[in-house]
Amino acid sequence: MLRLGIIGCGGIAMLHTDNILGGKCPEISVTAVADPRESRREWAKAKYPEAQVFTEGRELIASKPCDAVLIATPHYLHPPLAVEAFEHGLHVMSEKPAGVYTLQVREMIAAADRHPELTFGLMYNQRTNWIYRKAKELLDNGELGTMKRMNWIITDWYRTQCYYDAGSWRATWDGEGGGVLLNQCPHQLDLLQWICGLPVRVRAFTHEGKWHHIEVEDDVTAYLEFENGATGVFIASTGDAPGVNRLEILGTRGRILIENEQILFERNSADEREWCFTDKRPFGTPETEEIRLVSDGGNGQHAEVLNAFAGHILRGEPLIADGREGIRGLTLSNAMHLSGWTNETVDIPFDEQRFLSLLNERRARSVKKQETDIAMDTAGSFGRKS
Amino acid sequence: MLRLGIIGCGGIAMLHTDNILGGKCPEISVTAVADPRESRREWAKAKYPEAQVFTEGRELIASKPCDAVLIATPHYLHPPLAVEAFEHGLHVMSEKPAGVYTLQVREMIAAADRHPELTFGLMYNQRTNWIYRKAKELLDNGELGTMKRMNWIITDWYRTQCYYDAGSWRATWDGEGGGVLLNQCPHQLDLLQWICGLPVRVRAFTHEGKWHHIEVEDDVTAYLEFENGATGVFIASTGDAPGVNRLEILGTRGRILIENEQILFERNSADEREWCFTDKRPFGTPETEEIRLVSDGGNGQHAEVLNAFAGHILRGEPLIADGREGIRGLTLSNAMHLSGWTNETVDIPFDEQRFLSLLNERRARSVKKQETDIAMDTAGSFGRKS
């Protein structure tokens, strides 16, 4: 049995709690919780009457009433709390994103590396979705050939102004550190690099407060270039209604299209790169076979990530996502911000110190919103996609 | 009856000939043809035994065996031949694009304006397609609300190397003046500006000879900004197999999706801009009604454009596309080239002299390919889309 402490009792902790108390995580027992807000501590006491309750995450870590912590706080706090936990000999599962800026996440990784005996996981629950696993498999095993293009339109993150008004830290540079890239899209940015690899170059167009009264970006279009010359487009917004979640990846041997929780594989009769130079008809195109791929049944989401985390700690079983991989999606996110802020094309790796300086300029100008105290029920917001 | 002279007997003239001789253009009689190539003149004589046959378009224009000319030559020649025709009192229908660079097309428009008694049309046959007419109608009449985003992935232009090898002028800076933007995409660039309006800003990423051994671009990704702040993406390629033709336009009142010759309208229950600031649920989204729009039966393509041209000359009926509008799609095309060449964001209107200088640099370096003499049957290449 893994004794878990939950730091931060907002919306995502409610979802984990439903899974844990609902019997989906049989090897996990919540023995501690922490939250600075009275109302959330009350909620936690009601849910976990046996658990120790703390105001601060650091207190929870210091008193060690658990073997591992689940960090579910605002993003800026993930790295310092993770570092603290590692130093106290606790395993760490962090919510996404790993942090707000890569320099901060490098400290988190360094701490994890100083403690190889401890497990470090990231809540990349979308990696459990069979659709994305299948896409990765088709690229990894060569069935799709070499990647030529990818387009991800991920705009089904619609949020009303009321969403942004409900959290004082949310959608501010100082409180959250970003908008749609940092709050809604970490999963897609992770999946993008996991499936397609990390781009080597990014040109992004970020629009701040375009659809809402907020400081941070709620609309992003990014152009990507990969090492092999493949290109990509990534479009995200919290202002589109109706929104879209459509990922297509073109390879030399075919194309996959992921939309509406389905994955279609159009398989070419030949590798296009050979075909182009051997077919003698000007308009000749390889024949394609349409294959509607079917699920292997696996899509365990948050519970699966937590169970793998427990399995890793208890029996050395594989994680869904090693925490060290969290920096890759954040690298892409930071590069997009940097490109949008500077109106420049940004090579990856980018100047991480420059990013931090520009972020800090924004933090210095950031305006804290009026405090509210609503624990938002996020279940409807990412039943499948988050 | 309109007496028509056809200048240039390549693939597109073959298609028009099938329409005219097939009875689809009852008011048009071909009385003259011109082509510098012997084999094509022989073809023309066999098709039009009564017509006068010329080697040069200028000879045809000077001897005036017709009331109007259809200019179906390589793109660079459209404007000078049109100017010549207007000066000889002939009506002009030009194939797309109007020309290769906007300064050249301005001369063509000036000549047309000096002869208001003459008709000037452009072969924008895709404007007859009910799908695009419907999209324009939904934006123009306000049913879609204000445009917020548009994405056009138009990559189903697959061409083998053999296509490029078959024409000596094709895909060279000096012979054709561009690649996928100038040869394959003029219809989409016209439709884009016709339906959505002309963007005010473009950042394009053009890749020359990426998929083929050619001088010009065969892969383009462009980011667009419109006057009202709406953004867009335009992706085109002749190297994608399988390709895609997918246009979506998001407005404040819904979204239209055009794909597979169908148009789907998702209509919002409320205007999103009002909804965002009045709905009190963080994740509340306007309800949408899915409407599968049905054809009004009209999609007359090239024949419809020619018939409207004849109707305009004979009875003052409306054109499908006034030739003067040809500069708008070309403006977008030139702006994309300019952005790609300079790695800069290009405002529209752009510096047309600078564009011409950069084009001329490329023309000076351009290498003419070995002469071949194949009149390519293009029927399969744009049965519906071109």
Tab-separated table of N, CA, C and O in Angstrom, chain A residues 252-319:
chain	number	residue	atom	x	y	z
A	252	THR	N	5.526	9.359	-44.820
A	252	THR	CA	5.751	8.968	-46.211
A	252	THR	C	4.915	7.751	-46.590
A	252	THR	O	4.674	7.504	-47.764
A	253	ARG	N	4.445	6.988	-45.609
A	253	ARG	CA	3.674	5.780	-45.911
A	253	ARG	C	2.184	5.920	-45.622
A	253	ARG	O	1.449	4.930	-45.647
A	254	GLY	N	1.745	7.139	-45.309
A	254	GLY	CA	0.324	7.312	-45.075
A	254	GLY	C	0.039	8.461	-44.130
A	254	GLY	O	0.923	9.274	-43.849
A	255	ARG	N	-1.184	8.502	-43.663
A	255	ARG	CA	-1.613	9.616	-42.829
A	255	ARG	C	-2.505	9.072	-41.735
A	255	ARG	O	-3.327	8.184	-41.993
A	256	ILE	N	-2.355	9.615	-40.535
A	256	ILE	CA	-3.342	9.291	-39.507
A	256	ILE	C	-4.100	10.550	-39.138
A	256	ILE	O	-3.544	11.652	-39.123
A	257	LEU	N	-5.370	10.347	-38.881
A	257	LEU	CA	-6.249	11.450	-38.502
A	257	LEU	C	-6.945	11.061	-37.214
A	257	LEU	O	-7.635	10.043	-37.155
A	258	ILE	N	-6.738	11.884	-36.198
A	258	ILE	CA	-7.362	11.638	-34.898
A	258	ILE	C	-8.387	12.731	-34.655
A	258	ILE	O	-8.054	13.916	-34.619
A	259	GLU	N	-9.629	12.333	-34.560
A	259	GLU	CA	-10.700	13.304	-34.325
A	259	GLU	C	-11.890	12.536	-33.767
A	259	GLU	O	-12.104	11.375	-34.139
A	260	ASN	N	-12.640	13.197	-32.887
A	260	ASN	CA	-13.821	12.566	-32.308
A	260	ASN	C	-13.499	11.214	-31.670
A	260	ASN	O	-14.233	10.239	-31.847
A	261	GLU	N	-12.379	11.149	-30.959
A	261	GLU	CA	-11.990	9.920	-30.254
A	261	GLU	C	-11.809	8.728	-31.181
A	261	GLU	O	-11.928	7.579	-30.750
A	262	GLN	N	-11.534	8.992	-32.446
A	262	GLN	CA	-11.284	7.904	-33.383
A	262	GLN	C	-9.965	8.142	-34.082
A	262	GLN	O	-9.501	9.283	-34.188
A	263	ILE	N	-9.389	7.088	-34.575
A	263	ILE	CA	-8.148	7.225	-35.325
A	263	ILE	C	-8.279	6.481	-36.653
A	263	ILE	O	-8.579	5.296	-36.698
A	264	LEU	N	-8.115	7.247	-37.711
A	264	LEU	CA	-8.192	6.710	-39.062
A	264	LEU	C	-6.785	6.669	-39.634
A	264	LEU	O	-6.045	7.650	-39.554
A	265	PHE	N	-6.421	5.545	-40.203
A	265	PHE	CA	-5.097	5.388	-40.819
A	265	PHE	C	-5.314	5.174	-42.309
A	265	PHE	O	-5.940	4.208	-42.716
A	266	GLU	N	-4.807	6.103	-43.098
A	266	GLU	CA	-4.824	5.908	-44.550
A	266	GLU	C	-3.436	5.420	-44.927
A	266	GLU	O	-2.475	6.181	-44.858
A	267	ARG	N	-3.359	4.175	-45.312
A	267	ARG	CA	-2.057	3.572	-45.580
A	267	ARG	C	-1.772	3.613	-47.084
A	267	ARG	O	-2.583	3.187	-47.903
A	268	ASN	N	-0.602	4.145	-47.434
A	268	ASN	CA	-0.216	4.217	-48.845
A	268	ASN	C	0.231	2.853	-49.359
A	268	ASN	O	0.845	2.081	-48.629
A	269	SER	N	-0.032	2.643	-50.658
A	269	SER	CA	0.423	1.397	-51.289
A	269	SER	C	1.938	1.401	-51.498
A	269	SER	O	2.538	0.372	-51.763
A	270	ALA	N	2.558	2.587	-51.398
A	270	ALA	CA	4.012	2.695	-51.580
A	270	ALA	C	4.510	3.853	-50.736
A	270	ALA	O	3.733	4.700	-50.308
A	271	ASP	N	5.808	3.884	-50.512
A	271	ASP	CA	6.397	5.023	-49.812
A	271	ASP	C	6.395	6.206	-50.774
A	271	ASP	O	6.920	6.126	-51.886
A	272	GLU	N	5.827	7.293	-50.351
A	272	GLU	CA	5.651	8.436	-51.259
A	272	GLU	C	6.971	8.958	-51.803
A	272	GLU	O	7.051	9.396	-52.958
A	273	ARG	N	8.012	8.909	-51.003
A	273	ARG	CA	9.314	9.451	-51.450
A	273	ARG	C	9.887	8.636	-52.612
A	273	ARG	O	10.587	9.183	-53.452
A	274	GLU	N	9.595	7.340	-52.643
A	274	GLU	CA	10.017	6.545	-53.796
A	274	GLU	C	9.080	6.784	-54.971
A	274	GLU	O	9.504	6.971	-56.104
A	275	TRP	N	7.806	6.761	-54.656
A	275	TRP	CA	6.754	6.919	-55.673
A	275	TRP	C	6.972	8.176	-56.512
A	275	TRP	O	6.864	8.173	-57.740
A	276	CYS	N	7.269	9.272	-55.824
A	276	CYS	CA	7.374	10.577	-56.482
A	276	CYS	C	8.361	10.535	-57.648
A	276	CYS	O	8.160	11.195	-58.662
A	277	PHE	N	9.407	9.769	-57.486
A	277	PHE	CA	10.478	9.788	-58.490
A	277	PHE	C	10.454	8.579	-59.417
A	277	PHE	O	11.305	8.454	-60.287
A	278	THR	N	9.470	7.707	-59.235
A	278	THR	CA	9.409	6.524	-60.103
A	278	THR	C	8.113	6.446	-60.906
A	278	THR	O	8.118	5.979	-62.032
A	279	ASP	N	7.002	6.938	-60.344
A	279	ASP	CA	5.744	6.877	-61.096
A	279	ASP	C	5.837	7.798	-62.305
A	279	ASP	O	6.347	8.917	-62.206
A	280	LYS	N	5.350	7.333	-63.429
A	280	LYS	CA	5.520	8.098	-64.662
A	280	LYS	C	4.262	8.848	-65.086
A	280	LYS	O	4.150	9.325	-66.215
A	281	ARG	N	3.299	8.955	-64.181
A	281	ARG	CA	2.092	9.741	-64.478
A	281	ARG	C	2.162	11.042	-63.677
A	281	ARG	O	2.413	10.997	-62.461
A	282	PRO	N	1.951	12.183	-64.342
A	282	PRO	CA	2.099	13.470	-63.651
A	282	PRO	C	1.212	13.583	-62.413
A	282	PRO	O	1.604	14.185	-61.418
A	283	PHE	N	-0.012	13.010	-62.502
A	283	PHE	CA	-0.960	13.148	-61.401
A	283	PHE	C	-1.167	11.834	-60.652
A	283	PHE	O	-2.138	11.671	-59.930
A	284	GLY	N	-0.233	10.896	-60.858
A	284	GLY	CA	-0.385	9.595	-60.220
A	284	GLY	C	-0.145	9.678	-58.725
A	284	GLY	O	0.838	10.257	-58.278
A	285	THR	N	-1.049	9.122	-57.957
A	285	THR	CA	-0.940	9.155	-56.492
A	285	THR	C	-0.960	7.716	-55.980
A	285	THR	O	-1.699	6.899	-56.534
A	286	PRO	N	-0.175	7.417	-54.952
A	286	PRO	CA	-0.250	6.061	-54.401
A	286	PRO	C	-1.681	5.743	-53.980
A	286	PRO	O	-2.394	6.620	-53.477
A	287	GLU	N	-2.088	4.517	-54.175
A	287	GLU	CA	-3.408	4.116	-53.660
A	287	GLU	C	-3.359	4.098	-52.142
A	287	GLU	O	-2.303	3.884	-51.546
A	288	THR	N	-4.503	4.356	-51.522
A	288	THR	CA	-4.534	4.291	-50.061
A	288	THR	C	-5.616	3.329	-49.599
A	288	THR	O	-6.662	3.203	-50.232
A	289	GLU	N	-5.295	2.688	-48.501
A	289	GLU	CA	-6.245	1.790	-47.855
A	289	GLU	C	-6.693	2.488	-46.579
A	289	GLU	O	-5.848	2.948	-45.806
A	290	GLU	N	-7.990	2.602	-46.357
A	290	GLU	CA	-8.495	3.268	-45.143
A	290	GLU	C	-8.677	2.252	-44.033
A	290	GLU	O	-9.459	1.319	-44.173
A	291	ILE	N	-7.975	2.471	-42.959
A	291	ILE	CA	-8.066	1.536	-41.838
A	291	ILE	C	-8.586	2.284	-40.613
A	291	ILE	O	-7.950	3.225	-40.138
A	292	ARG	N	-9.745	1.899	-40.154
A	292	ARG	CA	-10.309	2.501	-38.934
A	292	ARG	C	-9.774	1.687	-37.763
A	292	ARG	O	-10.167	0.545	-37.575
A	293	LEU	N	-8.836	2.240	-37.029
A	293	LEU	CA	-8.191	1.478	-35.967
A	293	LEU	C	-9.122	1.312	-34.774
A	293	LEU	O	-9.945	2.185	-34.494
A	294	VAL	N	-8.989	0.198	-34.111
A	294	VAL	CA	-9.878	-0.070	-32.977
A	294	VAL	C	-9.092	-0.085	-31.676
A	294	VAL	O	-7.912	-0.405	-31.644
A	295	SER	N	-9.791	0.258	-30.619
A	295	SER	CA	-9.181	0.391	-29.299
A	295	SER	C	-8.708	-0.953	-28.765
A	295	SER	O	-9.341	-1.982	-28.987
A	296	ASP	N	-7.578	-0.911	-28.047
A	296	ASP	CA	-7.157	-2.102	-27.310
A	296	ASP	C	-7.823	-2.134	-25.938
A	296	ASP	O	-7.510	-2.966	-25.108
A	297	GLY	N	-8.733	-1.210	-25.718
A	297	GLY	CA	-9.494	-1.191	-24.473
A	297	GLY	C	-8.881	-0.332	-23.388
A	297	GLY	O	-9.511	-0.064	-22.375
A	298	GLY	N	-7.641	0.117	-23.607
A	298	GLY	CA	-6.951	0.839	-22.546
A	298	GLY	C	-7.070	2.346	-22.658
A	298	GLY	O	-6.759	2.921	-23.696
A	299	ASN	N	-7.538	2.968	-21.611
A	299	ASN	CA	-7.601	4.424	-21.539
A	299	ASN	C	-7.852	4.799	-20.089
A	299	ASN	O	-8.868	5.369	-19.739
A	300	GLY	N	-6.921	4.417	-19.228
A	300	GLY	CA	-7.144	4.484	-17.787
A	300	GLY	C	-7.011	5.861	-17.167
A	300	GLY	O	-7.310	6.061	-15.992
A	301	GLN	N	-6.496	6.803	-17.941
A	301	GLN	CA	-6.416	8.195	-17.523
A	301	GLN	C	-5.739	8.371	-16.150
A	301	GLN	O	-4.785	7.686	-15.865
A	302	HIS	N	-6.243	9.311	-15.345
A	302	HIS	CA	-5.567	9.679	-14.095
A	302	HIS	C	-5.331	8.492	-13.169
A	302	HIS	O	-4.265	8.358	-12.560
A	303	ALA	N	-6.324	7.623	-13.052
A	303	ALA	CA	-6.197	6.476	-12.148
A	303	ALA	C	-5.065	5.566	-12.622
A	303	ALA	O	-4.277	5.051	-11.812
A	304	GLU	N	-4.943	5.381	-13.912
A	304	GLU	CA	-3.887	4.513	-14.447
A	304	GLU	C	-2.507	5.093	-14.145
A	304	GLU	O	-1.573	4.363	-13.822
A	305	VAL	N	-2.396	6.418	-14.254
A	305	VAL	CA	-1.104	7.057	-13.954
A	305	VAL	C	-0.751	6.871	-12.482
A	305	VAL	O	0.388	6.518	-12.138
A	306	LEU	N	-1.731	7.071	-11.601
A	306	LEU	CA	-1.476	6.886	-10.164
A	306	LEU	C	-1.153	5.434	-9.839
A	306	LEU	O	-0.257	5.150	-9.041
A	307	ASN	N	-1.867	4.504	-10.463
A	307	ASN	CA	-1.619	3.083	-10.195
A	307	ASN	C	-0.232	2.668	-10.671
A	307	ASN	O	0.450	1.879	-10.000
A	308	ALA	N	0.194	3.200	-11.817
A	308	ALA	CA	1.536	2.878	-12.308
A	308	ALA	C	2.596	3.468	-11.373
A	308	ALA	O	3.642	2.861	-11.128
A	309	PHE	N	2.291	4.660	-10.853
A	309	PHE	CA	3.189	5.322	-9.884
A	309	PHE	C	3.352	4.429	-8.651
A	309	PHE	O	4.475	4.139	-8.202
A	310	ALA	N	2.240	3.940	-8.127
A	310	ALA	CA	2.291	3.037	-6.968
A	310	ALA	C	3.032	1.749	-7.330
A	310	ALA	O	3.880	1.262	-6.568
A	311	GLY	N	2.760	1.222	-8.506
A	311	GLY	CA	3.400	-0.009	-8.957
A	311	GLY	C	4.904	0.162	-9.104
A	311	GLY	O	5.679	-0.761	-8.834
A	312	HIS	N	5.319	1.344	-9.525
A	312	HIS	CA	6.749	1.624	-9.681
A	312	HIS	C	7.433	1.651	-8.324
A	312	HIS	O	8.513	1.085	-8.132
A	313	ILE	N	6.775	2.297	-7.387
A	313	ILE	CA	7.350	2.415	-6.044
A	313	ILE	C	7.360	1.062	-5.330
A	313	ILE	O	8.357	0.663	-4.735
A	314	LEU	N	6.250	0.348	-5.454
A	314	LEU	CA	6.103	-0.898	-4.690
A	314	LEU	C	6.816	-2.079	-5.327
A	314	LEU	O	7.331	-2.952	-4.640
A	315	ARG	N	6.856	-2.102	-6.683
A	315	ARG	CA	7.387	-3.301	-7.353
A	315	ARG	C	8.289	-3.001	-8.548
A	315	ARG	O	8.598	-3.884	-9.340
A	316	GLY	N	8.657	-1.739	-8.710
A	316	GLY	CA	9.548	-1.404	-9.825
A	316	GLY	C	8.911	-1.497	-11.205
A	316	GLY	O	9.605	-1.617	-12.210
A	317	GLU	N	7.597	-1.433	-11.285
A	317	GLU	CA	6.918	-1.496	-12.587
A	317	GLU	C	7.065	-0.166	-13.336
A	317	GLU	O	7.362	0.867	-12.737
A	318	PRO	N	6.839	-0.159	-14.649
A	318	PRO	CA	7.069	1.082	-15.422
A	318	PRO	C	6.072	2.194	-15.094
A	318	PRO	O	4.903	1.937	-14.810
A	319	LEU	N	6.579	3.418	-15.159
A	319	LEU	CA	5.712	4.595	-15.029
A	319	LEU	C	5.010	4.884	-16.361
A	319	LEU	O	5.479	4.450	-17.408
